[in-house]
Coordinates of C-alpha atoms in Angstrom, one line a residue:
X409 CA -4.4 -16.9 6.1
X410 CA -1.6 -17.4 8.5
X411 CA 1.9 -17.7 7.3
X412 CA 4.2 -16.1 9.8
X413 CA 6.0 -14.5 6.8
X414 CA 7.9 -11.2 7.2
X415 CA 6.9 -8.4 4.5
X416 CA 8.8 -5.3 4.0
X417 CA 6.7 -2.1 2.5
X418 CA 9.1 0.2 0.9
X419 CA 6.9 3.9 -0.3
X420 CA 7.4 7.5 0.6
X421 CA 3.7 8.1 1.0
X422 CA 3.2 7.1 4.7
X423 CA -0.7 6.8 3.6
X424 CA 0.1 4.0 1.0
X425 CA 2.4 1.8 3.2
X426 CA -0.5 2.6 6.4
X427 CA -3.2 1.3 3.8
X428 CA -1.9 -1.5 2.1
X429 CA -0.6 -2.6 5.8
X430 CA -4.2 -2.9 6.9
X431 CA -5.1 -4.6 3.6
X432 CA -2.6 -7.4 4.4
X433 CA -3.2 -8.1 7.8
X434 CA -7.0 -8.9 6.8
X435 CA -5.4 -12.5 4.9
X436 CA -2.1 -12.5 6.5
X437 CA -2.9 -12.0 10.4
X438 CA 0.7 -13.7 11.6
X439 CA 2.6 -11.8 9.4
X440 CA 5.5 -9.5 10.7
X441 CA 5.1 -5.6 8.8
X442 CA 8.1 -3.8 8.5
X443 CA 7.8 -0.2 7.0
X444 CA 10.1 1.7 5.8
X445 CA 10.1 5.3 3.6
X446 CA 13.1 5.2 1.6
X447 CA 15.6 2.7 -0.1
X448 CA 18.5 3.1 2.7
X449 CA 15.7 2.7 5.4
X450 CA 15.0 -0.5 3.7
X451 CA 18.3 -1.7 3.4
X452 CA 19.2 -1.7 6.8
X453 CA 16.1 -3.5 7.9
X454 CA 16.9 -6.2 4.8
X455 CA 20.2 -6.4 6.4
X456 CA 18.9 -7.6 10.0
X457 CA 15.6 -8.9 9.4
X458 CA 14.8 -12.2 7.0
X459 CA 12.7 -11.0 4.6
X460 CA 10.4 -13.1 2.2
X461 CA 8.8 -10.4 0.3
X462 CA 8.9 -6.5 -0.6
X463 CA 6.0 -4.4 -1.9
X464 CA 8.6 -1.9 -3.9
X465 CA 7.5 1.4 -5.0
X466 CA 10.3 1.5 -7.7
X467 CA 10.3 5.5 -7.5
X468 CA 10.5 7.6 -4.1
X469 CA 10.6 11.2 -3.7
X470 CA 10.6 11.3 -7.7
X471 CA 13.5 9.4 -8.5
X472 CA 13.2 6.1 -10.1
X473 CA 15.8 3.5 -9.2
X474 CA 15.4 0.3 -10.8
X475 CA 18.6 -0.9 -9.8
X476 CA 17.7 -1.2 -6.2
X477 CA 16.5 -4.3 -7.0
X478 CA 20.6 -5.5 -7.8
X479 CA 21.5 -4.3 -4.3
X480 CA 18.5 -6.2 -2.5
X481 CA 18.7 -9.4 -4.1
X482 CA 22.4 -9.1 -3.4
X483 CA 21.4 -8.9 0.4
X484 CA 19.0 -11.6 0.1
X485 CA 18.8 -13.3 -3.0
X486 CA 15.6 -15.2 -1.6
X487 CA 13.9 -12.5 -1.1
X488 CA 10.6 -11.8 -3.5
X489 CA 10.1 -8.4 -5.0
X490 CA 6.6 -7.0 -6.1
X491 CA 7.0 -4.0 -7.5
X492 CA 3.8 -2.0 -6.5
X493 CA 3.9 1.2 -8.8
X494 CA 1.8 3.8 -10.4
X495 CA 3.5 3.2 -13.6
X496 CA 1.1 1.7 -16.8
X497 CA 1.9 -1.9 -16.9
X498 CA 1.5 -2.0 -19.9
X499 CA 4.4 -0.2 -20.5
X500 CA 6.5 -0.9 -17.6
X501 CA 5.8 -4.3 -15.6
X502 CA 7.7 -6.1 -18.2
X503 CA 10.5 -4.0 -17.8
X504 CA 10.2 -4.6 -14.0
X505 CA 10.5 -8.2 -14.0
X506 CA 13.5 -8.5 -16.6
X507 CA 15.8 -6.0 -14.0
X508 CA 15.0 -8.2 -11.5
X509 CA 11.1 -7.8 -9.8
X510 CA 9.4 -11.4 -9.2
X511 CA 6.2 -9.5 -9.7
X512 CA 4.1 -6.3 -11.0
X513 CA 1.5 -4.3 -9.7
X514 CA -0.5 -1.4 -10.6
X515 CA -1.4 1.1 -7.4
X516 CA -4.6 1.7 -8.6
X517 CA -5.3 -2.2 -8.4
X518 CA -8.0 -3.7 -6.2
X519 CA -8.0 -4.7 -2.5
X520 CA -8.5 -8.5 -4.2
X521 CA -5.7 -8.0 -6.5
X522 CA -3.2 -7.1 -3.9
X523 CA -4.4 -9.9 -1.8
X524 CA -4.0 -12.7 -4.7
X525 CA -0.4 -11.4 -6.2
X526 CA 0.7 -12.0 -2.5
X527 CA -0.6 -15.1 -2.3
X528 CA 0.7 -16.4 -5.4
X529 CA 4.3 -14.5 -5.0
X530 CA 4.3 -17.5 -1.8
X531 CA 2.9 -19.9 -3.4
X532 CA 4.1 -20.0 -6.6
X533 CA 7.5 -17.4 -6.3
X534 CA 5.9 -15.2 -9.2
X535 CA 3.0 -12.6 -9.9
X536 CA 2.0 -11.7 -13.5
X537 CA -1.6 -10.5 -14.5
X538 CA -3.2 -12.5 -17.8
X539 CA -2.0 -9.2 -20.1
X540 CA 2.0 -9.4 -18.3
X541 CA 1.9 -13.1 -19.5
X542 CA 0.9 -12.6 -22.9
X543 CA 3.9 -9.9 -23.4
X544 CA 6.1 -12.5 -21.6
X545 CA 4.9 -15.4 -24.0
X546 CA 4.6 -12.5 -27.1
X547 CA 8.3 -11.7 -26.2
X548 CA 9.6 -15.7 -25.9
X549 CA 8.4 -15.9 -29.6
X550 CA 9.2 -12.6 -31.0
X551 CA 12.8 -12.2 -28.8
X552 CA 14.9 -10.0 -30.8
X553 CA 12.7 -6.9 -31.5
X554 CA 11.3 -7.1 -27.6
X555 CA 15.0 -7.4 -25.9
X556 CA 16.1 -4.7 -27.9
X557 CA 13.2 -2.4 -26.8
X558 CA 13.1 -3.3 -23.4
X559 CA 17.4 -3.3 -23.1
X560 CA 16.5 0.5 -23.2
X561 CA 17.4 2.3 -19.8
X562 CA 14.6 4.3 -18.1
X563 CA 15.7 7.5 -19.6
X564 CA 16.1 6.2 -23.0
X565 CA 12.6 4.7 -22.9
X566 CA 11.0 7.5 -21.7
X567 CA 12.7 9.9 -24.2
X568 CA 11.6 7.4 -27.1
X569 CA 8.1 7.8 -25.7
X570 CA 8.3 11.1 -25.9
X571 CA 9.7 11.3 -29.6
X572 CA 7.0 9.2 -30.5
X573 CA 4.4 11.4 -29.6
X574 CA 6.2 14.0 -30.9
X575 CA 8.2 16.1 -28.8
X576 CA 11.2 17.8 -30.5
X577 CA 14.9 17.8 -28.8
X578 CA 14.2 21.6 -27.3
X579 CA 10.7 20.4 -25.8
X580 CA 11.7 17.0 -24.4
X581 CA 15.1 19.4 -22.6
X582 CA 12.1 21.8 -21.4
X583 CA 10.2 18.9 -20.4
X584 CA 13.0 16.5 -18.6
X585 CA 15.6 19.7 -17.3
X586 CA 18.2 18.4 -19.2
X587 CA 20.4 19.8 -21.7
X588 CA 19.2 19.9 -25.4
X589 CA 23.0 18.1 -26.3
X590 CA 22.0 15.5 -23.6
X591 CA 18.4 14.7 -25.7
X592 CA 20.6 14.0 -28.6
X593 CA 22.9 11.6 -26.9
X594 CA 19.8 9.9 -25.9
X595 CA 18.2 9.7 -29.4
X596 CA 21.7 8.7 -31.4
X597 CA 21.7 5.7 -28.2
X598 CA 18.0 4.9 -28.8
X599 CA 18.8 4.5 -32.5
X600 CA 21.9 2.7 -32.4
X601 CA 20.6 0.4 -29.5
X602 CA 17.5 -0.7 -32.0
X603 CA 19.5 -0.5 -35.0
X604 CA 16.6 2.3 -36.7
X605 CA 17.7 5.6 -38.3
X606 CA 13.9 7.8 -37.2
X607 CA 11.1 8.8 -35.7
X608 CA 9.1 6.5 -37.6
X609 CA 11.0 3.2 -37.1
X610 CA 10.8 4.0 -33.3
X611 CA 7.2 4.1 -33.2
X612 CA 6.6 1.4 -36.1
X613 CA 8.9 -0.5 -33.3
X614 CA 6.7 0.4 -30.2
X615 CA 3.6 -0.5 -32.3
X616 CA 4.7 -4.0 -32.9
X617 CA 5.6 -4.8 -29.2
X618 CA 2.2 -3.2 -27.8
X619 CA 4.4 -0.3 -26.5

């Protein structure tokens, strides 16, 4: 496939961006490769360079920055992001796309997979595996309980995770170096934001959203 498109590969792991570079040029022989192995290197090649789509590992060097996606789109706002992570989809992808990704995918996917969610980010603007579109049509019908849930920030959703499989406040601190007043600020945020008052309301919650 020749498209003459330019593609941006933002990951830390100068293995990942080398492989998935040599993956791409098998379909997409004209296109131009940037790499780069950070978020600032990024932004300075989106800043001179067109781009018309990012491959977006959404956490580098163990921080996870979901709102890199604001300051890119406010670059470009053309530009396609596909959010290539090692994060479940199941329990992030929808997240993804809602702060701002066009598309998800999994690391651990197939050679064919990258391939076709290219393909279909240029053809049709958007990537979303059969199980990403069911939670996307799930959450057009059941709206209120989903937004809520997925309003969380990062930090809230993976502290609610980790209440639901029961962690206490001095484990999760342990587990997250934080401060055991900081876990509680969390969970009184979690609650309020989903309008529970437990443990057992959060998960009940998660359960009903596939979570």
């Amino acid at each position: 496939m020749s498209l003459g498109k330019n593609i941006l590969l933002v990951d830390d792991h100068l293995v990942v961006r080398k492989g998935v570079e040599l993956i791409l040029r098998e379909d997409f022989s004209d296109a131009n490769i940037y790499s780069t192995e950070d978020y600032e290197e990024a932004i300075e090649v989106i800043k001179v360079a067109k781009i018309d789509l990012i491959l977006l590992d959404i956490n580098i060097n163990g921080i996870e920055n979901i709102k890199i996606m604001n300051r890119i789109k406010a670059l470009q706002k053309d530009v396609k992001i596909l959010v290539f992570s090692s994060h479940e989809e199941k329990q992030y992808g929808l997240r993804y796309m809602q702060a701002g990704a066009d598309g998800y995918l999994n690391k651990f996917c197939s050679e064919s997979i990258i391939i076709s969610a290219v393909k279909e980010i240029f053809n049709k603007g958007i990537y979303c595996s059969t199980e990403l579109k069911e939670k996307l049509s799930s959450k057009s019908r059941n709206k209120s309980a989903s937004t809520s849930i997925h309003g969380l920030s990062n930090r809230e959703f993976e502290i609610a995770q980790l209440l639901i499989n029961g962690y206490g406040n001095l484990e999760i601190s342990n587990k997250l170096e934080i401060q055991t007043s900081t876990v509680s600020t969390y969970k009184n945020r979690i609650f309020e934001k989903l309008s529970i008052n437990n443990i057992v309301a959060l998960a009940d919650l998660f359960k009903e959203n596939n979570l």
